[in-house]
Coordinates of C-alpha atoms in Angstrom, one line a residue:
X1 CA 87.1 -42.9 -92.2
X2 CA 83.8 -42.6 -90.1
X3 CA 84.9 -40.9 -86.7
X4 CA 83.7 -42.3 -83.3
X5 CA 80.7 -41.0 -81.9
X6 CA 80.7 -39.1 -78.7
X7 CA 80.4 -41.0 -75.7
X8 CA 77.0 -39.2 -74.4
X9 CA 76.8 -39.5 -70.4
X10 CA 72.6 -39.9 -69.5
X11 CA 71.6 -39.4 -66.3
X12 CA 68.6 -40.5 -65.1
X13 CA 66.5 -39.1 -61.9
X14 CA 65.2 -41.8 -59.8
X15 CA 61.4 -41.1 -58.9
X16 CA 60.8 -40.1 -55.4
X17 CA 57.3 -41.2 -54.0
X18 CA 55.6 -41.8 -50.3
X19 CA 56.0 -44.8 -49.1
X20 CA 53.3 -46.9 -47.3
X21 CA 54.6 -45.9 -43.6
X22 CA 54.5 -42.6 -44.6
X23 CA 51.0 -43.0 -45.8
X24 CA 49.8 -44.8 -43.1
X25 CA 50.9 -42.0 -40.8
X26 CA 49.3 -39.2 -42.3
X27 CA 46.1 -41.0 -42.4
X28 CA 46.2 -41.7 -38.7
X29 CA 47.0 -37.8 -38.3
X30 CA 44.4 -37.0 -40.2
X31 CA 42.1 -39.3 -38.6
X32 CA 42.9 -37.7 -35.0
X33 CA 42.4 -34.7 -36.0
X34 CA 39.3 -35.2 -37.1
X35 CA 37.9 -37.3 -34.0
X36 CA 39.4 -34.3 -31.7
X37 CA 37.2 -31.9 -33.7
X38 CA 34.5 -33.9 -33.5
X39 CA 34.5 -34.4 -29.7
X40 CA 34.8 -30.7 -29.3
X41 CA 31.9 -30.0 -31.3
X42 CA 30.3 -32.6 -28.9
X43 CA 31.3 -31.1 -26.0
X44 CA 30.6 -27.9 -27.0
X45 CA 27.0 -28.9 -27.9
X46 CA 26.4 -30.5 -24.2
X47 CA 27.7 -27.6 -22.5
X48 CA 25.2 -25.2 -24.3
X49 CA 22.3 -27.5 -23.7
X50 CA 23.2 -27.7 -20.3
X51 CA 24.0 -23.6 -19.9
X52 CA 20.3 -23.3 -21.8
X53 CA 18.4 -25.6 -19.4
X54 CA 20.2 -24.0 -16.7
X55 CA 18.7 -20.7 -17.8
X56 CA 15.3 -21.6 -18.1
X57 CA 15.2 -23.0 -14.7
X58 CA 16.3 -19.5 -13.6
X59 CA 14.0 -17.7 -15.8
X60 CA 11.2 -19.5 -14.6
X61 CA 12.2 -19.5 -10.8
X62 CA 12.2 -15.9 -11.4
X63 CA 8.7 -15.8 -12.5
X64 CA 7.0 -18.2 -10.1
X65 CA 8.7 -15.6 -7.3
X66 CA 7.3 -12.3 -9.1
X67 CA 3.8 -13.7 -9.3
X68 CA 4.2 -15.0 -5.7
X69 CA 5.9 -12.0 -4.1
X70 CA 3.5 -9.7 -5.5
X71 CA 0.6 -11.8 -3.8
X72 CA 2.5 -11.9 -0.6
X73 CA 3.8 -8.2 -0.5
X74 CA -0.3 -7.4 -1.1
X75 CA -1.3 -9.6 1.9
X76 CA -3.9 -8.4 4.1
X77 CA -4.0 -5.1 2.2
X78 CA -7.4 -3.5 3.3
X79 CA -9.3 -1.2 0.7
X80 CA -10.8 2.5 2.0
X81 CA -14.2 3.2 1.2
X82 CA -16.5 6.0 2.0
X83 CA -17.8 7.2 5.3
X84 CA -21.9 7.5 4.9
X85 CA -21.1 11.0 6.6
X86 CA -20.6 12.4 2.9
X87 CA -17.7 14.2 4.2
X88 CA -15.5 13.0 1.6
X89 CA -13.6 11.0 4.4
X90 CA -12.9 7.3 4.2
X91 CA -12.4 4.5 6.7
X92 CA -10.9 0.4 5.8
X93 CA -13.6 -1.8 4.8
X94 CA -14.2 -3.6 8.2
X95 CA -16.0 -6.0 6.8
X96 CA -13.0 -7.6 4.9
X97 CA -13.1 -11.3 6.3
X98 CA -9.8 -12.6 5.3
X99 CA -9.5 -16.1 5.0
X100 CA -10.6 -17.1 8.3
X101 CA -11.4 -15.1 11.3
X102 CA -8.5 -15.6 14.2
X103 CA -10.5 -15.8 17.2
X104 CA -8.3 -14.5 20.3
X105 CA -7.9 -11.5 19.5
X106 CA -10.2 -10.8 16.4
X107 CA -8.6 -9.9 13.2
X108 CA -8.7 -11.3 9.6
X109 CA -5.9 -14.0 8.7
X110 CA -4.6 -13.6 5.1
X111 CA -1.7 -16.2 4.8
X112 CA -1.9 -19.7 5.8
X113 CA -0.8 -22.6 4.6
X114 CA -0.3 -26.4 4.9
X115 CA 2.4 -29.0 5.5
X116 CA 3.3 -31.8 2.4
X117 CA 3.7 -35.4 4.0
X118 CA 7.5 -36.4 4.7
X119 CA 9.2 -34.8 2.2
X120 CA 6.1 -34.1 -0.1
X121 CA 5.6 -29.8 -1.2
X122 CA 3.9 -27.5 0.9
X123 CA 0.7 -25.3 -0.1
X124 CA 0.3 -21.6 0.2
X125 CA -2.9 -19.3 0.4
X126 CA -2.5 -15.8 0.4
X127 CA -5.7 -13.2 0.4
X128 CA -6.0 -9.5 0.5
X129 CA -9.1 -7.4 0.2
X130 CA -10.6 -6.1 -3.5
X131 CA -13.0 -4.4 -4.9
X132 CA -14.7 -5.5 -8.0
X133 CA -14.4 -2.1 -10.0
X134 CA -10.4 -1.9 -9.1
X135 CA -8.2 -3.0 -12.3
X136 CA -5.5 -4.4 -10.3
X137 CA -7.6 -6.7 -8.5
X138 CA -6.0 -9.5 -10.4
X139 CA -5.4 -12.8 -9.0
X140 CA -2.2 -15.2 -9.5
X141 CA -3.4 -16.1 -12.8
X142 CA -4.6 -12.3 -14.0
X143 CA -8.2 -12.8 -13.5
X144 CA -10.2 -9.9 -11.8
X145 CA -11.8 -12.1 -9.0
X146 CA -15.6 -12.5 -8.6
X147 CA -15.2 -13.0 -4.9
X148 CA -16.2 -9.4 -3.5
X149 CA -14.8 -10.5 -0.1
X150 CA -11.1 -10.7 -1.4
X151 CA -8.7 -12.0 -3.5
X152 CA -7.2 -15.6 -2.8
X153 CA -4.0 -17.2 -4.6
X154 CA -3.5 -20.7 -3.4
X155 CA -0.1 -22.4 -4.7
X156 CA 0.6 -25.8 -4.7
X157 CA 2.9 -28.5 -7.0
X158 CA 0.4 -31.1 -9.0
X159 CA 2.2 -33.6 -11.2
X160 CA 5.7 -31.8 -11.2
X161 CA 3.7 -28.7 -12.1
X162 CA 4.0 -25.4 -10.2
X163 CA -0.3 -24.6 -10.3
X164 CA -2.3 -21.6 -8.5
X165 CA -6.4 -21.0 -7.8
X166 CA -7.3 -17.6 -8.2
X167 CA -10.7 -16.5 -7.1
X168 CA -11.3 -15.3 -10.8
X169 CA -14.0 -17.2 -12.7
X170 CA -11.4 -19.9 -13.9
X171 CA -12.5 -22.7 -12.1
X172 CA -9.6 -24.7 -10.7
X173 CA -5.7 -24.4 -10.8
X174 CA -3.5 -23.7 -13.7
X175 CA -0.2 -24.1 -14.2
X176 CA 2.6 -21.6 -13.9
X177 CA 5.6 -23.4 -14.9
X178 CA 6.6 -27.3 -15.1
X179 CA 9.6 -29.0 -13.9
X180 CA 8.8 -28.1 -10.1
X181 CA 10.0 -31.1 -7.6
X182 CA 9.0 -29.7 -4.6
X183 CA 7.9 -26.6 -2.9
X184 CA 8.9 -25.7 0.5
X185 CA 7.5 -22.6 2.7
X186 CA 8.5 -21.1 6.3
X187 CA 6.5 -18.7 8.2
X188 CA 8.3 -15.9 10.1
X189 CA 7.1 -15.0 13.7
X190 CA 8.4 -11.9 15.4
X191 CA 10.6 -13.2 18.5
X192 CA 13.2 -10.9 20.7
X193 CA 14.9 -8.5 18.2
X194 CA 14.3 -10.8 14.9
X195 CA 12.3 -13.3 12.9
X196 CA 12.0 -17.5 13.6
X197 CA 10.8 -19.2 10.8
X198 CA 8.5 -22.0 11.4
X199 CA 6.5 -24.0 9.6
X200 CA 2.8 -24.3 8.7
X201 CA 2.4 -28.0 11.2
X202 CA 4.4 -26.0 14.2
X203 CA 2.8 -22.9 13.7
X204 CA -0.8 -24.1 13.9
X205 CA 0.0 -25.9 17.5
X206 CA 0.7 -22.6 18.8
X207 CA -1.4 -21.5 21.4
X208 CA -3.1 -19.6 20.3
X209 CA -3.1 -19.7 16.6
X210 CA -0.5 -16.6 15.2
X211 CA -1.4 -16.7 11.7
X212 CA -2.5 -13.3 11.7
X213 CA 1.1 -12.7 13.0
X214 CA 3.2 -13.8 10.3
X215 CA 5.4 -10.6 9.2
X216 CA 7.6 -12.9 6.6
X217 CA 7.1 -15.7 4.2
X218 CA 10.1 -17.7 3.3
X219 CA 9.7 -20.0 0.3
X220 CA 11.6 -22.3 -1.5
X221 CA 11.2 -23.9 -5.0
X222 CA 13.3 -27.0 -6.9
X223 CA 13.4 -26.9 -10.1
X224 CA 14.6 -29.6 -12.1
X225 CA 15.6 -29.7 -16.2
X226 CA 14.4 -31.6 -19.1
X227 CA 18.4 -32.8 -19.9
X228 CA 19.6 -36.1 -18.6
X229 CA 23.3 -36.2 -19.2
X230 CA 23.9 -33.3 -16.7
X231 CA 27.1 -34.7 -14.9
X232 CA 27.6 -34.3 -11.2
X233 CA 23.9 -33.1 -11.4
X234 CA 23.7 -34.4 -7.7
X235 CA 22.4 -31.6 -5.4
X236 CA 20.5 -31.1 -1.8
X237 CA 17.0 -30.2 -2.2
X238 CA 15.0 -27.2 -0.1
X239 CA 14.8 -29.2 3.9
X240 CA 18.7 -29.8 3.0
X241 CA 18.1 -33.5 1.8
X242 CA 20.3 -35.2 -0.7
X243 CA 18.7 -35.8 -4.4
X244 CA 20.3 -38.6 -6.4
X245 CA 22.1 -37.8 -9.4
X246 CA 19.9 -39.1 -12.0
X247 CA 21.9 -37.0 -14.6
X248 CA 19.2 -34.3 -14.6
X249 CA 20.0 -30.8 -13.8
X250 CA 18.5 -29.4 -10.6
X251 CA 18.6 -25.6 -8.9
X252 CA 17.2 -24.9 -6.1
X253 CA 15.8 -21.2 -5.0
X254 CA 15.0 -19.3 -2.5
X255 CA 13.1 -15.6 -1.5
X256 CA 12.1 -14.8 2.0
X257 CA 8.8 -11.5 1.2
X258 CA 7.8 -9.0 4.1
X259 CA 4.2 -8.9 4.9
X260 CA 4.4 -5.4 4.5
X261 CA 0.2 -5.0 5.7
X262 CA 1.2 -6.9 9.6
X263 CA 1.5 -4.5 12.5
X264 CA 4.9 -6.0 13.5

């Protein structure tokens, strides 16, 4: 007699998977993520550009003032030459002329300048006597000048380009940095116990002239940056004027320089 077989008991495992919710979830996760790493990047890239064009304009502003302080602090600096007594004694060369002769009373003038239209940038002309065998007799641009008489460094803003005329054989201005917007200088006039600065229009009404009694030279530069999506670039310029925020990055700078060659 064939015996019954064993009643087997099978168990099958149902198949677990993800369903399409599940899915669709995930991707969106992974899709955030993704755009949040990206605008970071972005931002990240913008604030560097912006930090960089920042510190160029600094860089350069700090520049511009080293050439131009080093012309100012030298103004009206007189050179010593030799008395004809041969007694090894020397004198200041009386014959340095300066840029122009201030009549009442006689002395050389070496700093004078001129007022921009409106809101337009000033120019500046600073002179000090030299001596054609003297090394440092540079001007603005580093060019021993050819002018026995002095030394001149005339700055002015030409096409958004910060530009000086040396009295070296260069002929005409070069450029010492670009992105300049305006340029803005004060003359500083001993009065009482302290200094008024005035400008180059109210100073030349004065009567008489006090050129040769400047003792300070207050000047102001705007620089502007090569970015244009700079937000909240809006700013006040050097007379305290508002500039529009055109999404470009602006600093304005300024350095007041002693005359240290006036008889205050």
């Amino acid at each position: 007699m064939a015996l019954p077989l064993a009643h087997r008991h099978i168990q099958i495992n149902a198949q677990s998977g993800t369903s399409l919710v599940e899915l669709m979830v995930s991707l969106v996760i992974g899709l955030l993520v993704v755009l949040v790493a990206i605008g970071t990047l972005a931002s990240t890239r913008t604030a560097s550009r912006a930090v960089g064009d920042s510190t160029r304009l600094q860089q350069d502003a700090t520049t511009v003032f080293r050439i131009m302080g080093r012309s100012a602090r030298q103004a009206g600096a007189w050179r010593l030459i030799d008395t004809a007594t041969g007694s090894g004694r020397v004198v200041f060369n009386t014959a340095y002329t300066g840029i122009a002769d201030n009549p009442t009373p006689w002395q050389p003038i070496w700093i004078m300048g001129t007022d921009g239209e409106g809101t337009a940038p000033d120019t500046l002309t600073i002179h000090r006597d030299s001596q054609a065998q003297v090394a440092d007799s540079v001007d603005c641009i580093g060019e021993a000048s050819t002018d026995l008489n002095g030394v001149r460094d005339t700055f002015s803003v030409d096409n958004g380009m910060l530009r000086c005329d040396g009295s070296g054989p260069t002929q005409g201005a070069l450029a010492l940095i670009s992105g300049v917007e305006d340029l803005q200088v004060w003359y500083g006039l001993r009065q009482g116990g302290g200094l008024r600065y005035v400008t180059a229009s109210e100073l030349a009404v004065l009567t008489p002239a006090r050129w040769n009694q400047v003792e300070s030279v207050r000047i102001c530069l705007r620089l502007v940056g090569e970015l244009t999506d700079n937000p909240g670039a809006a700013t006040t310029g050097c007379q305290a004027e508002p500039i529009a925020n055109d999404g470009r990055l602006r600093r304005v700078f300024f350095r007041v320089f002693k005359l240290r060659n006036v008889d205050a």
